[in-house]
């Protein structure tokens, strides 16, 4: 117990001292996760809209597939992307392996089903009469979609928060595609795993505290948004 | 001028035909009431005429222009027509913000928008609640906001789907006043649906009755169950509601729906001793003066509405409880 308390005390001091290495790791984590979430949002939100509002052959099969992908293991995504971007892969010439870009690609694939599925669910829950109301007020199909977006906005933002929470705390993709290179691709989770391997708990505990704080903050925001969406 | 014209219009869902209109037209600047029981196709017809729902077959003409069957391409026409649904939904923003939606869609400048929004909120008497969020509004206020949203778009035609259902009498009167004024002051063509015969009389210049998706000549609830049989001299007799026998002209036999046009019924003051065909006797249970018409409800064992032009009758001769004979010509009876 003393060992843990000593580590916790040292970790808090490390955070208090604004240690550059610690904060660079946090910066890389947030940057990669944020970028992956933005791209997943740009691709996933329109897809979620289409799935919710349009009928097409194979819609149910696609929804089932996307639901299955929600529980996609991160190491499977890491392995899949690795097969493409490693030197022997078809995209090996791009030299993406062990870069932040590779991590973003992997994390994008990981959370895209989350954004699509949650957006689709949020849009499906919007009363169908909103679309008719928008159209009878003279809206084009695109303007009607924007108005529906407005009604589903809390659900869509919640999907983005859930997606960010998933990538910021994952380790498989960051380790397999980023390589945990110090000062370049080392993220909070990979750094914690490394420090654990080394038996050095101070940095791991400090990062754990930050990760926990991020998780708590995301959940608070998520709850607030859920609360507003029920109004 | 004919505003809407529909030919051979049908709408089917699976094997069920919910609308079947060989011909239908609406004139510009008039007020129409669509009447019929639940499931008669009123809402479907309004949605088709609002270009929100494509018909299964048939042609629609708006101002003489044949309408494309692909309703996605009809945004320009949809901007002349507004449908206020039976249970309107409002966007989650203020009353002002909701009325603003149609104007923003049209790209109207903020200053012009503000003027128009205030005008429309004033018409529906909602100016005081302009900044209120819609989640706190009553049913009548929601309905009035929805009307203001439509009015703000300066439409040529407004369709109201049961605008006063589930509203108290105060709100109902307010909505009726709005419907009248937008037609009289702005010349907007108004089509509304209602179950209320008196309201139909009060507001509409013409009443169009629908039953099971078809036009019938019997508005104001005169739609009954009947059984058509052949009599001894090979004429068709319809037993209406198991109470009254009427001679009818129809090729049909067996259980049918019977529509009796209330405007085609005639009062017979002296029925005489001899039996007159299709002469009905009932007790007056209700008399109401509705604009240019007088609506009389007779109790024949079932209620029968008779609509008569005011100038054709002497109101003082009618009183509640008095027995009245009405002639029901076979031409006024429609067998469905």
mmCIF file of C-alpha atoms in Angstrom, chain B residues 51-323:
data_model
loop_
_atom_site.group_PDB
_atom_site.id
_atom_site.type_symbol
_atom_site.label_atom_id
_atom_site.label_comp_id
_atom_site.label_asym_id
_atom_site.label_seq_id
_atom_site.Cartn_x
_atom_site.Cartn_y
_atom_site.Cartn_z
ATOM 1 C CA UNK B 51 -46.352 17.183 -53.048
ATOM 2 C CA UNK B 52 -45.142 15.349 -49.969
ATOM 3 C CA UNK B 53 -46.415 11.969 -51.143
ATOM 4 C CA UNK B 54 -46.432 10.659 -54.701
ATOM 5 C CA UNK B 55 -49.655 9.096 -55.984
ATOM 6 C CA UNK B 56 -49.504 5.482 -57.151
ATOM 7 C CA UNK B 57 -51.200 6.325 -60.441
ATOM 8 C CA UNK B 58 -52.884 9.307 -62.047
ATOM 9 C CA UNK B 59 -52.026 12.821 -63.055
ATOM 10 C CA UNK B 60 -52.039 15.985 -60.979
ATOM 11 C CA UNK B 61 -52.160 19.417 -62.553
ATOM 12 C CA UNK B 62 -51.272 22.543 -60.568
ATOM 13 C CA UNK B 63 -52.181 25.818 -62.301
ATOM 14 C CA UNK B 64 -52.510 23.804 -65.477
ATOM 15 C CA UNK B 65 -48.999 22.368 -65.214
ATOM 16 C CA UNK B 66 -48.694 18.612 -65.092
ATOM 17 C CA UNK B 67 -46.785 17.600 -62.006
ATOM 18 C CA UNK B 68 -43.709 15.406 -62.178
ATOM 19 C CA UNK B 69 -44.184 12.075 -60.444
ATOM 20 C CA UNK B 70 -40.783 12.530 -58.759
ATOM 21 C CA UNK B 71 -41.778 14.757 -55.857
ATOM 22 C CA UNK B 72 -38.132 15.326 -54.838
ATOM 23 C CA UNK B 73 -37.839 17.754 -57.754
ATOM 24 C CA UNK B 74 -40.864 19.812 -56.709
ATOM 25 C CA UNK B 75 -39.286 22.156 -54.157
ATOM 26 C CA UNK B 76 -40.267 25.262 -56.145
ATOM 27 C CA UNK B 77 -43.940 24.226 -56.192
ATOM 28 C CA UNK B 78 -43.841 23.087 -52.582
ATOM 29 C CA UNK B 79 -42.877 26.641 -51.645
ATOM 30 C CA UNK B 80 -46.354 27.789 -52.755
ATOM 31 C CA UNK B 81 -48.183 25.198 -50.672
ATOM 32 C CA UNK B 82 -48.165 24.562 -46.939
ATOM 33 C CA UNK B 83 -49.654 21.657 -45.050
ATOM 34 C CA UNK B 84 -50.404 22.189 -41.367
ATOM 35 C CA UNK B 85 -50.709 18.642 -40.034
ATOM 36 C CA UNK B 86 -53.211 17.374 -37.488
ATOM 37 C CA UNK B 87 -50.561 17.057 -34.777
ATOM 38 C CA UNK B 88 -47.850 19.531 -35.741
ATOM 39 C CA UNK B 89 -44.309 19.079 -34.485
ATOM 40 C CA UNK B 90 -42.275 22.152 -33.719
ATOM 41 C CA UNK B 91 -38.508 22.356 -33.928
ATOM 42 C CA UNK B 92 -36.818 22.521 -30.538
ATOM 43 C CA UNK B 93 -36.303 26.251 -30.393
ATOM 44 C CA UNK B 94 -38.412 29.312 -29.593
ATOM 45 C CA UNK B 95 -41.755 30.164 -31.208
ATOM 46 C CA UNK B 96 -39.965 32.949 -33.089
ATOM 47 C CA UNK B 97 -37.262 30.517 -34.232
ATOM 48 C CA UNK B 98 -39.859 28.112 -35.568
ATOM 49 C CA UNK B 99 -41.659 30.767 -37.595
ATOM 50 C CA UNK B 100 -38.259 31.800 -38.918
ATOM 51 C CA UNK B 101 -37.510 28.351 -40.399
ATOM 52 C CA UNK B 102 -39.447 28.734 -43.652
ATOM 53 C CA UNK B 103 -38.019 32.214 -44.220
ATOM 54 C CA UNK B 104 -34.430 31.090 -43.620
ATOM 55 C CA UNK B 105 -34.986 28.235 -46.052
ATOM 56 C CA UNK B 106 -35.920 30.838 -48.665
ATOM 57 C CA UNK B 107 -32.818 32.902 -47.897
ATOM 58 C CA UNK B 108 -34.758 35.989 -46.785
ATOM 59 C CA UNK B 109 -32.689 38.700 -45.087
ATOM 60 C CA UNK B 110 -32.805 39.024 -41.295
ATOM 61 C CA UNK B 111 -34.592 42.397 -41.227
ATOM 62 C CA UNK B 112 -37.328 41.268 -43.622
ATOM 63 C CA UNK B 113 -37.611 38.038 -41.691
ATOM 64 C CA UNK B 114 -38.200 39.883 -38.447
ATOM 65 C CA UNK B 115 -41.001 41.990 -39.940
ATOM 66 C CA UNK B 116 -42.734 38.968 -41.480
ATOM 67 C CA UNK B 117 -42.384 36.847 -38.334
ATOM 68 C CA UNK B 118 -43.967 39.550 -36.183
ATOM 69 C CA UNK B 119 -46.795 40.005 -38.699
ATOM 70 C CA UNK B 120 -47.570 36.285 -38.694
ATOM 71 C CA UNK B 121 -47.306 35.914 -34.930
ATOM 72 C CA UNK B 122 -49.688 38.845 -34.619
ATOM 73 C CA UNK B 123 -52.204 37.185 -36.964
ATOM 74 C CA UNK B 124 -52.263 34.056 -34.797
ATOM 75 C CA UNK B 125 -52.129 36.110 -31.585
ATOM 76 C CA UNK B 126 -48.815 34.620 -30.461
ATOM 77 C CA UNK B 127 -46.655 37.748 -30.396
ATOM 78 C CA UNK B 128 -46.476 37.674 -26.602
ATOM 79 C CA UNK B 129 -45.024 34.172 -26.711
ATOM 80 C CA UNK B 130 -42.496 34.893 -29.466
ATOM 81 C CA UNK B 131 -39.511 34.185 -27.237
ATOM 82 C CA UNK B 132 -41.030 31.237 -25.405
ATOM 83 C CA UNK B 133 -39.520 27.797 -25.989
ATOM 84 C CA UNK B 134 -41.966 25.451 -27.696
ATOM 85 C CA UNK B 135 -41.755 22.799 -24.973
ATOM 86 C CA UNK B 136 -43.971 24.931 -22.721
ATOM 87 C CA UNK B 137 -46.777 25.537 -25.240
ATOM 88 C CA UNK B 138 -50.347 24.268 -24.990
ATOM 89 C CA UNK B 139 -52.022 22.309 -27.812
ATOM 90 C CA UNK B 140 -53.765 25.411 -29.156
ATOM 91 C CA UNK B 141 -50.540 27.431 -29.035
ATOM 92 C CA UNK B 142 -48.675 24.686 -30.896
ATOM 93 C CA UNK B 143 -51.390 24.709 -33.558
ATOM 94 C CA UNK B 144 -51.256 28.491 -33.867
ATOM 95 C CA UNK B 145 -47.456 28.449 -34.070
ATOM 96 C CA UNK B 146 -47.664 25.844 -36.832
ATOM 97 C CA UNK B 147 -50.116 28.083 -38.700
ATOM 98 C CA UNK B 148 -47.776 31.060 -38.279
ATOM 99 C CA UNK B 149 -44.899 28.939 -39.641
ATOM 100 C CA UNK B 150 -46.971 28.254 -42.731
ATOM 101 C CA UNK B 151 -48.234 31.811 -43.134
ATOM 102 C CA UNK B 152 -44.712 33.214 -42.905
ATOM 103 C CA UNK B 153 -43.912 31.365 -46.130
ATOM 104 C CA UNK B 154 -46.567 33.472 -47.963
ATOM 105 C CA UNK B 155 -48.190 30.425 -49.543
ATOM 106 C CA UNK B 156 -50.814 30.413 -52.275
ATOM 107 C CA UNK B 157 -52.512 27.384 -50.712
ATOM 108 C CA UNK B 158 -52.772 26.179 -47.123
ATOM 109 C CA UNK B 159 -53.979 22.722 -46.202
ATOM 110 C CA UNK B 160 -55.136 22.208 -42.627
ATOM 111 C CA UNK B 161 -55.489 18.620 -41.481
ATOM 112 C CA UNK B 162 -58.077 18.609 -38.691
ATOM 113 C CA UNK B 163 -56.901 21.978 -37.372
ATOM 114 C CA UNK B 164 -59.260 22.082 -34.411
ATOM 115 C CA UNK B 165 -59.342 18.474 -33.251
ATOM 116 C CA UNK B 166 -58.438 18.081 -29.570
ATOM 117 C CA UNK B 167 -58.737 21.823 -28.950
ATOM 118 C CA UNK B 168 -60.994 23.606 -26.487
ATOM 119 C CA UNK B 169 -63.746 25.893 -27.786
ATOM 120 C CA UNK B 170 -61.670 29.077 -27.302
ATOM 121 C CA UNK B 171 -58.750 27.726 -29.302
ATOM 122 C CA UNK B 172 -61.157 26.319 -31.904
ATOM 123 C CA UNK B 173 -62.751 29.711 -32.403
ATOM 124 C CA UNK B 174 -59.331 31.356 -32.676
ATOM 125 C CA UNK B 175 -58.234 28.892 -35.364
ATOM 126 C CA UNK B 176 -61.508 29.318 -37.275
ATOM 127 C CA UNK B 177 -61.062 33.094 -37.186
ATOM 128 C CA UNK B 178 -57.541 32.701 -38.593
ATOM 129 C CA UNK B 179 -58.716 30.376 -41.380
ATOM 130 C CA UNK B 180 -61.427 32.833 -42.390
ATOM 131 C CA UNK B 181 -59.153 35.865 -42.293
ATOM 132 C CA UNK B 182 -56.288 34.372 -44.300
ATOM 133 C CA UNK B 183 -58.717 33.500 -47.054
ATOM 134 C CA UNK B 184 -60.628 36.780 -47.006
ATOM 135 C CA UNK B 185 -57.701 39.162 -46.494
ATOM 136 C CA UNK B 186 -54.893 37.409 -48.351
ATOM 137 C CA UNK B 187 -56.879 35.402 -50.897
ATOM 138 C CA UNK B 188 -55.127 32.203 -49.884
ATOM 139 C CA UNK B 189 -56.844 29.029 -51.033
ATOM 140 C CA UNK B 190 -57.693 27.022 -47.938
ATOM 141 C CA UNK B 191 -58.510 23.333 -47.705
ATOM 142 C CA UNK B 192 -59.214 21.853 -44.303
ATOM 143 C CA UNK B 193 -60.435 18.551 -43.003
ATOM 144 C CA UNK B 194 -62.888 18.149 -40.160
ATOM 145 C CA UNK B 195 -65.419 15.790 -38.638
ATOM 146 C CA UNK B 196 -67.502 18.739 -37.507
ATOM 147 C CA UNK B 197 -70.398 19.331 -39.937
ATOM 148 C CA UNK B 198 -71.230 22.711 -38.464
ATOM 149 C CA UNK B 199 -67.635 23.868 -38.755
ATOM 150 C CA UNK B 200 -67.615 22.727 -42.370
ATOM 151 C CA UNK B 201 -70.697 24.817 -43.053
ATOM 152 C CA UNK B 202 -69.362 27.827 -41.145
ATOM 153 C CA UNK B 203 -66.019 28.021 -42.901
ATOM 154 C CA UNK B 204 -66.167 26.314 -46.256
ATOM 155 C CA UNK B 205 -67.648 27.458 -49.519
ATOM 156 C CA UNK B 206 -67.651 23.860 -50.716
ATOM 157 C CA UNK B 207 -67.656 20.592 -48.851
ATOM 158 C CA UNK B 208 -66.019 17.556 -50.426
ATOM 159 C CA UNK B 209 -66.910 14.239 -48.865
ATOM 160 C CA UNK B 210 -64.654 11.201 -48.953
ATOM 161 C CA UNK B 211 -65.507 7.677 -47.954
ATOM 162 C CA UNK B 212 -63.045 4.809 -48.189
ATOM 163 C CA UNK B 213 -60.889 6.851 -50.529
ATOM 164 C CA UNK B 214 -63.657 7.785 -52.935
ATOM 165 C CA UNK B 215 -65.606 10.975 -53.494
ATOM 166 C CA UNK B 216 -69.172 10.698 -52.292
ATOM 167 C CA UNK B 217 -72.026 13.155 -52.567
ATOM 168 C CA UNK B 218 -72.887 12.842 -48.925
ATOM 169 C CA UNK B 219 -71.112 15.151 -46.580
ATOM 170 C CA UNK B 220 -71.948 15.772 -42.954
ATOM 171 C CA UNK B 221 -71.988 12.227 -41.718
ATOM 172 C CA UNK B 222 -74.842 10.777 -43.765
ATOM 173 C CA UNK B 223 -72.981 7.557 -44.386
ATOM 174 C CA UNK B 224 -74.694 4.396 -43.181
ATOM 175 C CA UNK B 225 -74.563 0.641 -43.342
ATOM 176 C CA UNK B 226 -77.093 -0.915 -45.702
ATOM 177 C CA UNK B 227 -78.232 -4.188 -47.196
ATOM 178 C CA UNK B 228 -79.323 -4.184 -50.836
ATOM 179 C CA UNK B 229 -81.861 -6.779 -51.929
ATOM 180 C CA UNK B 230 -84.268 -7.279 -54.848
ATOM 181 C CA UNK B 231 -87.927 -6.762 -54.117
ATOM 182 C CA UNK B 232 -90.870 -8.614 -55.681
ATOM 183 C CA UNK B 233 -90.946 -6.406 -58.803
ATOM 184 C CA UNK B 234 -87.231 -6.715 -59.363
ATOM 185 C CA UNK B 235 -86.345 -3.328 -57.981
ATOM 186 C CA UNK B 236 -83.439 -2.757 -55.647
ATOM 187 C CA UNK B 237 -84.289 -1.987 -52.062
ATOM 188 C CA UNK B 238 -81.743 -0.946 -49.473
ATOM 189 C CA UNK B 239 -82.377 -1.551 -45.800
ATOM 190 C CA UNK B 240 -80.512 1.300 -44.101
ATOM 191 C CA UNK B 241 -79.182 0.665 -40.578
ATOM 192 C CA UNK B 242 -81.806 -2.101 -40.274
ATOM 193 C CA UNK B 243 -84.414 0.668 -39.859
ATOM 194 C CA UNK B 244 -85.450 2.283 -43.121
ATOM 195 C CA UNK B 245 -86.170 0.839 -46.555
ATOM 196 C CA UNK B 246 -85.170 2.967 -49.532
ATOM 197 C CA UNK B 247 -85.490 2.245 -53.207
ATOM 198 C CA UNK B 248 -82.091 2.608 -54.844
ATOM 199 C CA UNK B 249 -80.568 2.409 -58.297
ATOM 200 C CA UNK B 250 -77.513 0.212 -58.091
ATOM 201 C CA UNK B 251 -76.179 -2.947 -59.671
ATOM 202 C CA UNK B 252 -74.805 -3.998 -56.283
ATOM 203 C CA UNK B 253 -76.365 -6.430 -53.855
ATOM 204 C CA UNK B 254 -75.671 -7.465 -50.300
ATOM 205 C CA UNK B 255 -73.992 -5.393 -47.542
ATOM 206 C CA UNK B 256 -73.012 -1.894 -48.707
ATOM 207 C CA UNK B 257 -72.218 1.592 -47.446
ATOM 208 C CA UNK B 258 -74.982 4.087 -48.203
ATOM 209 C CA UNK B 259 -74.372 7.809 -48.629
ATOM 210 C CA UNK B 260 -77.306 10.177 -48.581
ATOM 211 C CA UNK B 261 -76.617 13.701 -49.749
ATOM 212 C CA UNK B 262 -78.083 16.103 -47.143
ATOM 213 C CA UNK B 263 -78.422 18.898 -49.673
ATOM 214 C CA UNK B 264 -80.585 16.746 -51.991
ATOM 215 C CA UNK B 265 -83.201 15.939 -49.348
ATOM 216 C CA UNK B 266 -86.499 17.844 -49.538
ATOM 217 C CA UNK B 267 -88.980 18.632 -46.806
ATOM 218 C CA UNK B 268 -92.480 17.441 -47.592
ATOM 219 C CA UNK B 269 -95.009 19.493 -45.680
ATOM 220 C CA UNK B 270 -98.086 17.528 -46.712
ATOM 221 C CA UNK B 271 -97.199 13.892 -47.322
ATOM 222 C CA UNK B 272 -100.833 12.949 -47.923
ATOM 223 C CA UNK B 273 -102.405 9.628 -47.160
ATOM 224 C CA UNK B 274 -100.890 7.584 -49.990
ATOM 225 C CA UNK B 275 -97.478 6.025 -49.564
ATOM 226 C CA UNK B 276 -94.744 8.003 -51.272
ATOM 227 C CA UNK B 277 -91.590 6.200 -52.224
ATOM 228 C CA UNK B 278 -88.497 7.058 -50.157
ATOM 229 C CA UNK B 279 -90.439 9.352 -47.868
ATOM 230 C CA UNK B 280 -88.810 9.373 -44.434
ATOM 231 C CA UNK B 281 -90.342 10.534 -41.176
ATOM 232 C CA UNK B 282 -88.253 11.627 -38.238
ATOM 233 C CA UNK B 283 -88.170 13.843 -35.189
ATOM 234 C CA UNK B 284 -86.098 17.010 -35.237
ATOM 235 C CA UNK B 285 -83.322 16.714 -32.666
ATOM 236 C CA UNK B 286 -81.131 19.600 -33.712
ATOM 237 C CA UNK B 287 -81.366 22.766 -35.810
ATOM 238 C CA UNK B 288 -78.416 25.017 -36.505
ATOM 239 C CA UNK B 289 -78.031 28.033 -38.701
ATOM 240 C CA UNK B 290 -74.743 27.713 -40.589
ATOM 241 C CA UNK B 291 -74.115 30.640 -42.880
ATOM 242 C CA UNK B 292 -76.422 30.335 -45.860
ATOM 243 C CA UNK B 293 -77.593 26.875 -44.891
ATOM 244 C CA UNK B 294 -79.745 25.436 -42.161
ATOM 245 C CA UNK B 295 -78.644 22.057 -40.868
ATOM 246 C CA UNK B 296 -81.417 19.893 -39.416
ATOM 247 C CA UNK B 297 -80.769 16.583 -37.720
ATOM 248 C CA UNK B 298 -83.633 14.092 -37.776
ATOM 249 C CA UNK B 299 -83.914 11.045 -35.563
ATOM 250 C CA UNK B 300 -85.000 8.089 -37.702
ATOM 251 C CA UNK B 301 -83.616 5.564 -35.262
ATOM 252 C CA UNK B 302 -80.287 6.863 -36.534
ATOM 253 C CA UNK B 303 -79.365 10.529 -37.108
ATOM 254 C CA UNK B 304 -79.957 11.894 -40.604
ATOM 255 C CA UNK B 305 -78.679 15.369 -41.514
ATOM 256 C CA UNK B 306 -80.686 17.546 -43.865
ATOM 257 C CA UNK B 307 -79.095 20.708 -45.255
ATOM 258 C CA UNK B 308 -81.377 23.318 -46.725
ATOM 259 C CA UNK B 309 -80.766 26.774 -48.161
ATOM 260 C CA UNK B 310 -82.015 29.375 -45.697
ATOM 261 C CA UNK B 311 -84.267 31.107 -48.209
ATOM 262 C CA UNK B 312 -86.166 27.872 -48.945
ATOM 263 C CA UNK B 313 -87.537 27.387 -45.451
ATOM 264 C CA UNK B 314 -89.353 29.293 -42.810
ATOM 265 C CA UNK B 315 -87.386 28.774 -39.635
ATOM 266 C CA UNK B 316 -90.404 29.488 -37.450
ATOM 267 C CA UNK B 317 -92.105 26.332 -38.741
ATOM 268 C CA UNK B 318 -89.259 24.196 -37.393
ATOM 269 C CA UNK B 319 -88.861 23.330 -33.768
ATOM 270 C CA UNK B 320 -87.187 20.635 -31.754
ATOM 271 C CA UNK B 321 -89.298 17.523 -31.222
ATOM 272 C CA UNK B 322 -91.531 18.184 -34.226
ATOM 273 C CA UNK B 323 -92.020 15.370 -36.706
#
